[in-house]
Amino acid sequence: NLTARVAKAAAENKTVAARVEEVQKKREYEIHEMQHKHESKLESAAKRKELVQEKSSKLEDKLECVKLRQLAQDADLSTVQKRLEEKIHTVNERKEFNLAAKVT
């Protein structure tokens, strides 16, 4: 009778111990998964941040290129405008000279 109860208690203890071990393994697995997800999120955030920095760097480069191109165009336009002003000035001088020549 006593032996039967001891055997039954031992069997129950084995079952409980197995269940405890199973729960511990499941908990360790869940903790590991949570850590993995967290690390993955951190890596993704770092990659996104890096991509944003690359895009902003490329955008800054494009803006700089556009500014330089605009400055070059403005310089070309100012050169052309100066030439035109010189030609107009020369033409006006000739007109005045020709008018003065006709008057005399």
PDB file of C-alpha atoms in Angstrom:
ATOM      1  CA  ASN A   1       0.000   0.000   0.000  1.00  0.00           C
ATOM      2  CA  LEU A   2       2.696   2.432   1.000  1.00  0.00           C
ATOM      3  CA  THR A   3       4.885   1.237  -1.837  1.00  0.00           C
ATOM      4  CA  ALA A   4       2.069   1.850  -4.282  1.00  0.00           C
ATOM      5  CA  ARG A   5       1.584   5.421  -3.014  1.00  0.00           C
ATOM      6  CA  VAL A   6       5.333   6.084  -3.198  1.00  0.00           C
ATOM      7  CA  ALA A   7       5.436   4.713  -6.746  1.00  0.00           C
ATOM      8  CA  LYS A   8       2.401   6.850  -7.697  1.00  0.00           C
ATOM      9  CA  ALA A   9       3.972   9.974  -6.137  1.00  0.00           C
ATOM     10  CA  ALA A  10       7.251   9.279  -7.959  1.00  0.00           C
ATOM     11  CA  ALA A  11       5.399   8.944 -11.252  1.00  0.00           C
ATOM     12  CA  GLU A  12       3.530  12.210 -10.608  1.00  0.00           C
ATOM     13  CA  ASN A  13       6.813  13.914  -9.726  1.00  0.00           C
ATOM     14  CA  LYS A  14       8.333  12.689 -13.002  1.00  0.00           C
ATOM     15  CA  THR A  15       5.316  14.030 -14.896  1.00  0.00           C
ATOM     16  CA  VAL A  16       5.487  17.369 -13.106  1.00  0.00           C
ATOM     17  CA  ALA A  17       9.258  17.570 -13.642  1.00  0.00           C
ATOM     18  CA  ALA A  18       8.827  16.829 -17.338  1.00  0.00           C
ATOM     19  CA  ARG A  19       6.125  19.494 -17.605  1.00  0.00           C
ATOM     20  CA  VAL A  20       8.313  22.025 -15.751  1.00  0.00           C
ATOM     21  CA  GLU A  21      11.204  21.270 -18.103  1.00  0.00           C
ATOM     22  CA  GLU A  22       8.901  21.624 -21.111  1.00  0.00           C
ATOM     23  CA  VAL A  23       7.602  25.007 -19.855  1.00  0.00           C
ATOM     24  CA  GLN A  24      11.170  26.198 -19.181  1.00  0.00           C
ATOM     25  CA  LYS A  25      12.289  25.230 -22.696  1.00  0.00           C
ATOM     26  CA  LYS A  26       9.250  26.957 -24.194  1.00  0.00           C
ATOM     27  CA  ARG A  27       9.988  30.091 -22.169  1.00  0.00           C
ATOM     28  CA  GLU A  28      13.657  30.080 -23.204  1.00  0.00           C
ATOM     29  CA  TYR A  29      12.591  29.671 -26.835  1.00  0.00           C
ATOM     30  CA  GLU A  30      10.120  32.589 -26.556  1.00  0.00           C
ATOM     31  CA  ILE A  31      12.768  34.786 -24.920  1.00  0.00           C
ATOM     32  CA  HIS A  32      15.211  33.860 -27.683  1.00  0.00           C
ATOM     33  CA  GLU A  33      12.598  34.726 -30.337  1.00  0.00           C
ATOM     34  CA  MET A  34      11.871  38.076 -28.679  1.00  0.00           C
ATOM     35  CA  GLN A  35      15.580  38.900 -28.598  1.00  0.00           C
ATOM     36  CA  HIS A  36      15.936  37.882 -32.238  1.00  0.00           C
ATOM     37  CA  LYS A  37      12.987  40.085 -33.267  1.00  0.00           C
ATOM     38  CA  HIS A  38      14.407  43.000 -31.299  1.00  0.00           C
ATOM     39  CA  GLU A  39      17.832  42.621 -32.925  1.00  0.00           C
ATOM     40  CA  SER A  40      16.181  42.350 -36.339  1.00  0.00           C
ATOM     41  CA  LYS A  41      14.231  45.558 -35.719  1.00  0.00           C
ATOM     42  CA  LEU A  42      17.410  47.350 -34.659  1.00  0.00           C
ATOM     43  CA  GLU A  43      19.204  46.159 -37.799  1.00  0.00           C
ATOM     44  CA  SER A  44      16.302  47.259 -39.999  1.00  0.00           C
ATOM     45  CA  ALA A  45      16.220  50.655 -38.340  1.00  0.00           C
ATOM     46  CA  ALA A  46      19.965  51.061 -38.864  1.00  0.00           C
ATOM     47  CA  LYS A  47      19.614  50.096 -42.532  1.00  0.00           C
ATOM     48  CA  ARG A  48      16.733  52.550 -43.006  1.00  0.00           C
ATOM     49  CA  LYS A  49      18.759  55.295 -41.346  1.00  0.00           C
ATOM     50  CA  GLU A  50      21.715  54.529 -43.597  1.00  0.00           C
ATOM     51  CA  LEU A  51      19.497  54.591 -46.704  1.00  0.00           C
ATOM     52  CA  VAL A  52      18.002  57.919 -45.654  1.00  0.00           C
ATOM     53  CA  GLN A  53      21.490  59.345 -45.179  1.00  0.00           C
ATOM     54  CA  GLU A  54      22.567  58.038 -48.590  1.00  0.00           C
ATOM     55  CA  LYS A  55      19.483  59.520 -50.240  1.00  0.00           C
ATOM     56  CA  SER A  56      19.971  62.880 -48.550  1.00  0.00           C
ATOM     57  CA  SER A  57      23.639  62.829 -49.560  1.00  0.00           C
ATOM     58  CA  LYS A  58      22.683  62.077 -53.171  1.00  0.00           C
ATOM     59  CA  LEU A  59      20.057  64.809 -53.074  1.00  0.00           C
ATOM     60  CA  GLU A  60      22.606  67.297 -51.740  1.00  0.00           C
ATOM     61  CA  ASP A  61      24.990  66.292 -54.539  1.00  0.00           C
ATOM     62  CA  LYS A  62      22.237  66.779 -57.139  1.00  0.00           C
ATOM     63  CA  LEU A  63      21.330  70.172 -55.703  1.00  0.00           C
ATOM     64  CA  GLU A  64      24.972  71.222 -55.762  1.00  0.00           C
ATOM     65  CA  CYS A  65      25.246  70.091 -59.378  1.00  0.00           C
ATOM     66  CA  VAL A  66      22.105  72.039 -60.301  1.00  0.00           C
ATOM     67  CA  LYS A  67      23.451  75.149 -58.546  1.00  0.00           C
ATOM     68  CA  LEU A  68      26.754  74.869 -60.382  1.00  0.00           C
ATOM     69  CA  ARG A  69      24.982  74.373 -63.699  1.00  0.00           C
ATOM     70  CA  GLN A  70      22.777  77.397 -63.005  1.00  0.00           C
ATOM     71  CA  LEU A  71      25.834  79.478 -62.096  1.00  0.00           C
ATOM     72  CA  ALA A  72      27.514  78.408 -65.333  1.00  0.00           C
ATOM     73  CA  GLN A  73      24.418  79.328 -67.337  1.00  0.00           C
ATOM     74  CA  ASP A  74      24.196  82.674 -65.554  1.00  0.00           C
ATOM     75  CA  ALA A  75      27.872  83.312 -66.292  1.00  0.00           C
ATOM     76  CA  ASP A  76      27.304  82.465 -69.956  1.00  0.00           C
ATOM     77  CA  LEU A  77      24.267  84.746 -70.071  1.00  0.00           C
ATOM     78  CA  SER A  78      26.138  87.611 -68.453  1.00  0.00           C
ATOM     79  CA  THR A  79      28.969  87.192 -70.970  1.00  0.00           C
ATOM     80  CA  VAL A  80      26.501  87.205 -73.860  1.00  0.00           C
ATOM     81  CA  GLN A  81      24.706  90.200 -72.381  1.00  0.00           C
ATOM     82  CA  LYS A  82      28.001  92.114 -72.068  1.00  0.00           C
ATOM     83  CA  ARG A  83      28.825  91.374 -75.709  1.00  0.00           C
ATOM     84  CA  LEU A  84      25.395  92.542 -76.798  1.00  0.00           C
ATOM     85  CA  GLU A  85      25.737  95.729 -74.778  1.00  0.00           C
ATOM     86  CA  GLU A  86      29.154  96.371 -76.361  1.00  0.00           C
ATOM     87  CA  LYS A  87      27.702  95.820 -79.847  1.00  0.00           C
ATOM     88  CA  ILE A  88      24.750  98.127 -79.104  1.00  0.00           C
ATOM     89  CA  HIS A  89      27.149 100.747 -77.749  1.00  0.00           C
ATOM     90  CA  THR A  90      29.311 100.447 -80.885  1.00  0.00           C
ATOM     91  CA  VAL A  91      26.260 100.721 -83.149  1.00  0.00           C
ATOM     92  CA  ASN A  92      25.041 103.798 -81.252  1.00  0.00           C
ATOM     93  CA  GLU A  93      28.484 105.399 -81.577  1.00  0.00           C
ATOM     94  CA  ARG A  94      28.449 104.748 -85.346  1.00  0.00           C
ATOM     95  CA  LYS A  95      24.961 106.237 -85.616  1.00  0.00           C
ATOM     96  CA  GLU A  96      26.044 109.348 -83.768  1.00  0.00           C
ATOM     97  CA  PHE A  97      29.185 109.598 -85.890  1.00  0.00           C
ATOM     98  CA  ASN A  98      27.185 109.151 -89.127  1.00  0.00           C
ATOM     99  CA  LEU A  99      24.573 111.702 -87.999  1.00  0.00           C
ATOM    100  CA  ALA A 100      27.321 114.145 -87.078  1.00  0.00           C
ATOM    101  CA  ALA A 101      28.954 113.543 -90.461  1.00  0.00           C
ATOM    102  CA  LYS A 102      25.664 114.228 -92.289  1.00  0.00           C
ATOM    103  CA  VAL A 103      25.010 117.390 -90.328  1.00  0.00           C
ATOM    104  CA  THR A 104      28.360 118.855 -91.277  1.00  0.00           C
TER     105      THR A 104
END
